[in-house]
Each structure stands twice: as structure tokens, then as C-alpha cells.
Amino acid sequence: MSSINLFVKEAEPGFILQTGLLFSAFLFCVSSPVFSQKPDEGFRPELETLLENQFTDDGTTDLEQLYNELQALHERPIAINQADETGLAVLHFLDPVQVRGILEYREKYGELKSVYELAAIPGFDEQLARLTGYFVHFDSKALPTASSRPARHEILTRASRLLERQTAYADPRKYEGSGNHFYLRCRSTASSFDAGFTAEKDAGESFFRASNQEGFDFYSGYVRITPPDRKWSIVLGDYVVQFGQGLVIWQGFSLGKSAESTRIGNFNAGVKAYTSSDENNFMRGVAGSFNRGRWHVTPFISRINCDANLSRENGQTVFTSLQTSGYHRTAGEIDDKNSVSVLTAGGNVRYDSERLSLGVTGVHVAYRYPLVRDDEPWNRYLFSGDRAANLSADYRYGVNSLYLFGELATNLHGGLAALNGLIFQPVDQVELSSVFRCIGRRYNSPLASAFTEGSQVNDETGFYLGGKIVPAARVSLNMYLDVFRFNRMKYTSAAAGSGEEFMFQLNYQPTETWQLYARYFYESKPERVSGMYSDINVDRLRQSIRVNLTGEINRSLTVKSRFEQSFFRHDHYSTGFLVSQDLGYHTEKWLASVWGRIAYFKTGDYDARIYAWENDLLYQFSIPALYGEGIRSYLTGKVKICEKVEFWYKVSRTWFFGVDSIGSGNSLITGNKRTEVKFQMRFRI
């Protein structure tokens, strides 16, 4: 790593960019004819399309954790003809009606033989069946059983850097460390034993010096033990907890409003090993799962240190907020690091029958110091203090093509929250979904993440209605409507208010390898502006129109074209648009691949920004917000060096027009270009 550091520091940015491209091209060329083995990357384009459809513009979704889980599942697929409803629930992209359809099809016709038969199940189409096929196998003799699978080991290293110098690295220096980003992860998986280790240093953080004498800034690890009979499981180290519908506790990826309008509700509950590099929202301790017949008991206990802003009030140490950026670069950020310890204990007891599942969840959280919020009206009913306790009951019930789910929760202060939903498929061509939530102003849970409009699970009433209709072969409509109301002032509003959100997407698949969709999005919600005598609410309106075409020229060459227009209206009016063209190529067995994009964007200001999903390194996601005027381009790809070694790379650059600098404060760049390079190696045994 030191050689990488020296190289990046001393070389000119243009030279690095050219060298990286030439080196990538050389590896791409020399590797293509050499190796031949079963491809393992073919599922990524379809999976990334699915994840892009489920991405929300707030950017809070932990897609890395989800992608890690699906990648592991791809390498160790499910026996679809032996799995029960719980086993199939790990296929996140399937809703409960589709899972129920697989089970009923097996009961009626026997074992499934291929993805072509899977596509005949109500609720499935060719694309969904093909995606499911990457994570399941159809022959119980084709793969070893879970108890006899050989051990697998993986080491992955990653380095990245922004080539242009930011103000924080100039004299006087504001950041303690270099601008390099380093990442290391190790995974070991056996039939009844899994272990993982992750270490990360963000750009600007020190490395084996100053405040990080121990090396990386962030370390994470876990050990998971599961015997062959699967009657119990223990996780030691870092893990995430997911119960009910998230009113009490839900960490990691959580479903929300998206273009996948009928994929609502959280169903894959339990305790999972933590595999993300996000430095927040996970547990550190021990958790267990014990199964006896239809009963399942899952206790956990955790103690973790969190970043927070400490203060002194009336001679007592308190904290005013938690810091969730994960950055420890400046003196202030370093002072906030691990400043508040959090002790969390709780558990879940669940009863599962063939169609009904009932659960009870309890969680208690104790902070070392009390949380004291600013004395503002919008903070009046938000959680404060040093202890929080929540209790909930949840249910899931499925019969034929109807699936009901929900959760009722309460806290120490008598606050109540309820969320209920259904998914219904009256005929093969129609699927409907709805969610009603009613969350009291006195209800709070520090670890909650539910199907809500606001980031805080507090003071909200809303009704969501979604639907998917297939009026003709290769044509489908996805749409949803969500109306919501806040009964008190929020951080961004001046008083109580209501809003609505609507999405409509028309999908057309003329052939198996070409897809076209057009999407319209509308959102209106109250937001504060300064009036003549006091602050008032004015509806903030956001709209966007997108047209996207993806297809294969041949088995190796893929193209994607997109046009998107955005509209914003609040205290001012602003518009923007994006035009992009992608081109991807891979060898016959995915031994090498490359993907490139060039995009032109122009928006009136940041309020009219456009989010543009990008292909990236394995286990990584890039969703930049583009605003102003400029060109965004990148080149990324993968090369299989040999049977056990793979190499990924990405070079991206954004040119901004009509500006002399980019960013502000410590992130200020003099000039109109922003260039980033990334390299990654994976070793598998």
C-alpha cells in the first residue's frame, strides 16, 4: 500500500489517468483468451437494475450489506425444491405471494426443473425467473448439502483516491491523514462456521500514525456458528438485527417506496452477520437463535461505542447528537470518535405455522450519557435521555394469493405505533399492495427503521397503495400513491402538514434482451419558508421524467441509453436534465468485462439535482447527485487474472462548465474537474 501511496502523491493526475486506462486495457486484452471456467458475474447487470429500482433519493439505504448477502447466496445457492418459506425468504427480491406461489406449485406439480418452469408460476415473468435462477439450484444432487460443502476463503483489498487536491490537504493542513482510501476484508465460509473481518481507512484519516496508531480507522468482524441440524445459531462480534416491520428495531437494508411498487414490508427477519463498511447502525456483542419445532427464540446483547457531540450542562456530561458520517479526519471529528457507549439488549420470540407467524420483540437501550436535544419546537417529542425501551407484537398471515402483515409497538412514555399492510394477487396479471401506518407523536425507538416518509419513526400517519398490472405480453405497469400527514412541526416544516407522492412506470420488453421503461415521479410535501411575520409552510414540489432503454447488441455487447428531466418548485423554480449513454462488453465466460458511460447534465441548482446510478467495483455502489452543468464519464471493469485472482478497476471524471472551483470548505477543489481512481483485488481459495 505504501507504494500506491507514494505513486499517487508524486505522479501527475493526467499521467495516472492515462496509465490506469492503458494498464486496464492491457489486462483486459491479455486475459481474454487464456482462461475458461464457469461464469460467475452474469447476474450482476440484472441485480444492479433491481437495486437501482429500489434505491431512494435520500441515499440512506445500506445496499452494501444487501449486496454482500446476495453475493454470498449466489456462491452458495438455495435448493429451491427443498427450501421452505423461511429458506426462500432470503431471496429479497421476491415478495411473499411469489414465495407462496413457488411452494404451491411444488405441492401441485412436483419439483421445479428449470427457470423456464419457474417463469410459469403466477407472479413471475421471464426476467424475474432468470434473476431468481442465479441464486437457486434445481437438482438436489447437483450441489453438496449444506453440511458437506467445502470451506471457501476470500481476501479482498481496495484502494481509491481523488486525484485533484482539496483544500484540506493544502497548507495549513486540516485533515490528519492522506487522501488515500484503503479497504481490506477477509471471509471464511464452511458448512457450519462463517467468519469475517473488515478494515477501512477513509480519505483524510491517518494510517498507522497519529490518532490511528493501530492502523485502520475502522475494524469490524464476526464469527457465526451453525450446526448441520440448524437447530441453533450463534453470532459473535458484529451483527445486525431485523424484527417485525422495523417499528422497534431494523438494521441494514429496509424496503421502502420504490419503482418495485409491490415489494413492500420486511419479511426476512432475524440476526445476520454484519458485512458492510458503514460505521453505524450495527450491534457488537453476541446473538443467538434457538429453534424448537415451530418456536424460535432470538436473544441478543451488544455494547458499542458511537461518535457523538459531547457537551456539559449543569455540571453533567451529555451529548447533543450522534455523528453518523464515519469520518475521523479533523480534530473535531477525532474528538467525537467513540465518545458515547451504548448498551443494547433484547430479543424476539416467534411462533411459525404453515400460514401464520406471530412474534414479540423487546429492546432496551442504555446510553452512557443522556441525549439532550436543542430546545427547538420540532424536538419536543423526539427521544431524549439515557434510556429507551420498546415492545412490539407482529404478525404475518398468508392464504392463497393474499398476504397480511403488521406490527403494533409501544415505548416507555406510552407512545404507540402501528403498521399494517397487505399484498394481494386477485388474478395472474394484477398484484396489489397497501400499507397503513399510524405513529404517535410520543412514540420513539432509537433503532427503528420502518416504512415511513420521515427519517424519524415518529408522528406520522400515512396510506400507501401500490400495484403492478400486466395488460399484455411483455408490457407491465408499476405505480404507487402514498399520502401522509405530520401532526406537528418537523425540522423542515413550520407547522403540521400533509403531502403526497406518486410514481408511474411503464415497462416494455420487446425481446428477451431489450427493455424499455418510462417513469414519472411526483412528490409534494410541506417545507418551511420565511414569511412576512413568521415562518410558514409552502409545498415543495419535485417531479421527474425518465426514459431508459437497455439491450444487448449481441451476447457480449450491452448498451443503455437514458434521458431524465427534473423539476423543482418551492421558494423558487428550477429544472434540469440528464442524457447518458452506456456501453458494456464482456468476454464469453465473463473472464473480462468493461463498462463505460458518458453523460451530459444541466440543472438550475442543487434542488433540481439528478441521481445517476453507476456501475462500480464488486460490493460497491456509486450514486452521485449531478447538478450544475457538465459532463460525467467513467470506465470500470473486471479481469480474471487466474482461477483464484480477480482485478477490478474504475476511473471516473466530472467536468463542470462555467466554474473555477468545485465544492466548498475542506472539500474545495480549485479548477473544474473531479477525478477518482479505484482498484480492487480479490483472492479466493
JSON list of N, CA and C in Angstrom, two decimals, residues 111-144:
[
{"chain": "A", "resi": 111, "resn": "GLU", "atom": "N", "xyz": [-41.37, -31.24, -8.24]},
{"chain": "A", "resi": 111, "resn": "GLU", "atom": "CA", "xyz": [-40.16, -30.44, -8.25]},
{"chain": "A", "resi": 111, "resn": "GLU", "atom": "C", "xyz": [-40.05, -29.56, -9.49]},
{"chain": "A", "resi": 112, "resn": "LEU", "atom": "N", "xyz": [-39.49, -28.37, -9.28]},
{"chain": "A", "resi": 112, "resn": "LEU", "atom": "CA", "xyz": [-39.18, -27.47, -10.39]},
{"chain": "A", "resi": 112, "resn": "LEU", "atom": "C", "xyz": [-37.91, -27.95, -11.07]},
{"chain": "A", "resi": 113, "resn": "LYS", "atom": "N", "xyz": [-37.86, -27.85, -12.40]},
{"chain": "A", "resi": 113, "resn": "LYS", "atom": "CA", "xyz": [-36.72, -28.37, -13.15]},
{"chain": "A", "resi": 113, "resn": "LYS", "atom": "C", "xyz": [-35.81, -27.29, -13.72]},
{"chain": "A", "resi": 114, "resn": "SER", "atom": "N", "xyz": [-36.34, -26.07, -13.96]},
{"chain": "A", "resi": 114, "resn": "SER", "atom": "CA", "xyz": [-35.53, -25.03, -14.59]},
{"chain": "A", "resi": 114, "resn": "SER", "atom": "C", "xyz": [-36.18, -23.68, -14.40]},
{"chain": "A", "resi": 115, "resn": "VAL", "atom": "N", "xyz": [-35.46, -22.64, -14.80]},
{"chain": "A", "resi": 115, "resn": "VAL", "atom": "CA", "xyz": [-36.02, -21.28, -14.72]},
{"chain": "A", "resi": 115, "resn": "VAL", "atom": "C", "xyz": [-37.20, -21.11, -15.66]},
{"chain": "A", "resi": 116, "resn": "TYR", "atom": "N", "xyz": [-37.26, -21.90, -16.72]},
{"chain": "A", "resi": 116, "resn": "TYR", "atom": "CA", "xyz": [-38.38, -21.80, -17.65]},
{"chain": "A", "resi": 116, "resn": "TYR", "atom": "C", "xyz": [-39.68, -22.24, -16.97]},
{"chain": "A", "resi": 117, "resn": "GLU", "atom": "N", "xyz": [-39.59, -23.25, -16.12]},
{"chain": "A", "resi": 117, "resn": "GLU", "atom": "CA", "xyz": [-40.75, -23.67, -15.37]},
{"chain": "A", "resi": 117, "resn": "GLU", "atom": "C", "xyz": [-41.08, -22.65, -14.29]},
{"chain": "A", "resi": 118, "resn": "LEU", "atom": "N", "xyz": [-40.05, -22.05, -13.71]},
{"chain": "A", "resi": 118, "resn": "LEU", "atom": "CA", "xyz": [-40.25, -21.01, -12.70]},
{"chain": "A", "resi": 118, "resn": "LEU", "atom": "C", "xyz": [-41.03, -19.83, -13.28]},
{"chain": "A", "resi": 119, "resn": "ALA", "atom": "N", "xyz": [-40.77, -19.50, -14.55]},
{"chain": "A", "resi": 119, "resn": "ALA", "atom": "CA", "xyz": [-41.44, -18.37, -15.19]},
{"chain": "A", "resi": 119, "resn": "ALA", "atom": "C", "xyz": [-42.94, -18.61, -15.37]},
{"chain": "A", "resi": 120, "resn": "ALA", "atom": "N", "xyz": [-43.37, -19.87, -15.27]},
{"chain": "A", "resi": 120, "resn": "ALA", "atom": "CA", "xyz": [-44.79, -20.18, -15.45]},
{"chain": "A", "resi": 120, "resn": "ALA", "atom": "C", "xyz": [-45.59, -19.99, -14.18]},
{"chain": "A", "resi": 121, "resn": "ILE", "atom": "N", "xyz": [-44.94, -19.74, -13.05]},
{"chain": "A", "resi": 121, "resn": "ILE", "atom": "CA", "xyz": [-45.64, -19.55, -11.78]},
{"chain": "A", "resi": 121, "resn": "ILE", "atom": "C", "xyz": [-46.30, -18.17, -11.77]},
{"chain": "A", "resi": 122, "resn": "PRO", "atom": "N", "xyz": [-47.53, -18.06, -11.33]},
{"chain": "A", "resi": 122, "resn": "PRO", "atom": "CA", "xyz": [-48.18, -16.73, -11.25]},
{"chain": "A", "resi": 122, "resn": "PRO", "atom": "C", "xyz": [-47.35, -15.76, -10.42]},
{"chain": "A", "resi": 123, "resn": "GLY", "atom": "N", "xyz": [-47.20, -14.53, -10.94]},
{"chain": "A", "resi": 123, "resn": "GLY", "atom": "CA", "xyz": [-46.40, -13.52, -10.28]},
{"chain": "A", "resi": 123, "resn": "GLY", "atom": "C", "xyz": [-44.99, -13.42, -10.82]},
{"chain": "A", "resi": 124, "resn": "PHE", "atom": "N", "xyz": [-44.55, -14.41, -11.61]},
{"chain": "A", "resi": 124, "resn": "PHE", "atom": "CA", "xyz": [-43.22, -14.39, -12.20]},
{"chain": "A", "resi": 124, "resn": "PHE", "atom": "C", "xyz": [-43.30, -14.02, -13.67]},
{"chain": "A", "resi": 125, "resn": "ASP", "atom": "N", "xyz": [-42.26, -13.33, -14.15]},
{"chain": "A", "resi": 125, "resn": "ASP", "atom": "CA", "xyz": [-42.07, -13.15, -15.58]},
{"chain": "A", "resi": 125, "resn": "ASP", "atom": "C", "xyz": [-40.69, -13.69, -15.93]},
{"chain": "A", "resi": 126, "resn": "GLU", "atom": "N", "xyz": [-40.30, -13.58, -17.20]},
{"chain": "A", "resi": 126, "resn": "GLU", "atom": "CA", "xyz": [-39.03, -14.15, -17.64]},
{"chain": "A", "resi": 126, "resn": "GLU", "atom": "C", "xyz": [-37.85, -13.52, -16.92]},
{"chain": "A", "resi": 127, "resn": "GLN", "atom": "N", "xyz": [-37.89, -12.20, -16.75]},
{"chain": "A", "resi": 127, "resn": "GLN", "atom": "CA", "xyz": [-36.78, -11.50, -16.13]},
{"chain": "A", "resi": 127, "resn": "GLN", "atom": "C", "xyz": [-36.62, -11.89, -14.67]},
{"chain": "A", "resi": 128, "resn": "LEU", "atom": "N", "xyz": [-37.72, -11.94, -13.92]},
{"chain": "A", "resi": 128, "resn": "LEU", "atom": "CA", "xyz": [-37.64, -12.30, -12.51]},
{"chain": "A", "resi": 128, "resn": "LEU", "atom": "C", "xyz": [-37.23, -13.77, -12.35]},
{"chain": "A", "resi": 129, "resn": "ALA", "atom": "N", "xyz": [-37.72, -14.63, -13.22]},
{"chain": "A", "resi": 129, "resn": "ALA", "atom": "CA", "xyz": [-37.34, -16.04, -13.15]},
{"chain": "A", "resi": 129, "resn": "ALA", "atom": "C", "xyz": [-35.85, -16.21, -13.42]},
{"chain": "A", "resi": 130, "resn": "ARG", "atom": "N", "xyz": [-35.33, -15.48, -14.39]},
{"chain": "A", "resi": 130, "resn": "ARG", "atom": "CA", "xyz": [-33.91, -15.57, -14.71]},
{"chain": "A", "resi": 130, "resn": "ARG", "atom": "C", "xyz": [-33.06, -15.06, -13.55]},
{"chain": "A", "resi": 131, "resn": "LEU", "atom": "N", "xyz": [-33.47, -13.96, -12.92]},
{"chain": "A", "resi": 131, "resn": "LEU", "atom": "CA", "xyz": [-32.73, -13.43, -11.78]},
{"chain": "A", "resi": 131, "resn": "LEU", "atom": "C", "xyz": [-32.77, -14.42, -10.62]},
{"chain": "A", "resi": 132, "resn": "THR", "atom": "N", "xyz": [-33.91, -15.01, -10.35]},
{"chain": "A", "resi": 132, "resn": "THR", "atom": "CA", "xyz": [-34.03, -16.00, -9.28]},
{"chain": "A", "resi": 132, "resn": "THR", "atom": "C", "xyz": [-33.11, -17.19, -9.54]},
{"chain": "A", "resi": 133, "resn": "GLY", "atom": "N", "xyz": [-32.97, -17.56, -10.81]},
{"chain": "A", "resi": 133, "resn": "GLY", "atom": "CA", "xyz": [-32.15, -18.71, -11.17]},
{"chain": "A", "resi": 133, "resn": "GLY", "atom": "C", "xyz": [-30.69, -18.57, -10.80]},
{"chain": "A", "resi": 134, "resn": "TYR", "atom": "N", "xyz": [-30.21, -17.34, -10.63]},
{"chain": "A", "resi": 134, "resn": "TYR", "atom": "CA", "xyz": [-28.81, -17.14, -10.23]},
{"chain": "A", "resi": 134, "resn": "TYR", "atom": "C", "xyz": [-28.57, -17.48, -8.76]},
{"chain": "A", "resi": 135, "resn": "PHE", "atom": "N", "xyz": [-29.63, -17.62, -7.96]},
{"chain": "A", "resi": 135, "resn": "PHE", "atom": "CA", "xyz": [-29.48, -17.81, -6.53]},
{"chain": "A", "resi": 135, "resn": "PHE", "atom": "C", "xyz": [-30.07, -19.13, -6.03]},
{"chain": "A", "resi": 136, "resn": "VAL", "atom": "N", "xyz": [-30.52, -19.97, -6.94]},
{"chain": "A", "resi": 136, "resn": "VAL", "atom": "CA", "xyz": [-31.09, -21.26, -6.56]},
{"chain": "A", "resi": 136, "resn": "VAL", "atom": "C", "xyz": [-30.52, -22.34, -7.48]},
{"chain": "A", "resi": 137, "resn": "HIS", "atom": "N", "xyz": [-30.63, -23.59, -7.04]},
{"chain": "A", "resi": 137, "resn": "HIS", "atom": "CA", "xyz": [-30.36, -24.71, -7.94]},
{"chain": "A", "resi": 137, "resn": "HIS", "atom": "C", "xyz": [-31.54, -25.66, -7.87]},
{"chain": "A", "resi": 138, "resn": "PHE", "atom": "N", "xyz": [-31.77, -26.39, -8.96]},
{"chain": "A", "resi": 138, "resn": "PHE", "atom": "CA", "xyz": [-32.99, -27.16, -9.14]},
{"chain": "A", "resi": 138, "resn": "PHE", "atom": "C", "xyz": [-32.81, -28.66, -8.90]},
{"chain": "A", "resi": 139, "resn": "ASP", "atom": "N", "xyz": [-31.59, -29.12, -8.78]},
{"chain": "A", "resi": 139, "resn": "ASP", "atom": "CA", "xyz": [-31.32, -30.53, -8.60]},
{"chain": "A", "resi": 139, "resn": "ASP", "atom": "C", "xyz": [-30.64, -30.73, -7.24]},
{"chain": "A", "resi": 140, "resn": "SER", "atom": "N", "xyz": [-31.28, -31.48, -6.36]},
{"chain": "A", "resi": 140, "resn": "SER", "atom": "CA", "xyz": [-30.70, -31.68, -5.03]},
{"chain": "A", "resi": 140, "resn": "SER", "atom": "C", "xyz": [-29.39, -32.44, -5.07]},
{"chain": "A", "resi": 141, "resn": "LYS", "atom": "N", "xyz": [-29.08, -33.10, -6.18]},
{"chain": "A", "resi": 141, "resn": "LYS", "atom": "CA", "xyz": [-27.82, -33.85, -6.31]},
{"chain": "A", "resi": 141, "resn": "LYS", "atom": "C", "xyz": [-26.74, -33.04, -7.02]},
{"chain": "A", "resi": 142, "resn": "ALA", "atom": "N", "xyz": [-27.10, -31.86, -7.52]},
{"chain": "A", "resi": 142, "resn": "ALA", "atom": "CA", "xyz": [-26.15, -31.08, -8.31]},
{"chain": "A", "resi": 142, "resn": "ALA", "atom": "C", "xyz": [-25.11, -30.41, -7.45]},
{"chain": "A", "resi": 143, "resn": "LEU", "atom": "N", "xyz": [-25.47, -30.07, -6.21]},
{"chain": "A", "resi": 143, "resn": "LEU", "atom": "CA", "xyz": [-24.54, -29.40, -5.30]},
{"chain": "A", "resi": 143, "resn": "LEU", "atom": "C", "xyz": [-24.50, -30.17, -3.99]},
{"chain": "A", "resi": 144, "resn": "PRO", "atom": "N", "xyz": [-23.40, -30.11, -3.27]},
{"chain": "A", "resi": 144, "resn": "PRO", "atom": "CA", "xyz": [-23.33, -30.78, -1.97]},
{"chain": "A", "resi": 144, "resn": "PRO", "atom": "C", "xyz": [-24.31, -30.16, -1.00]}
]
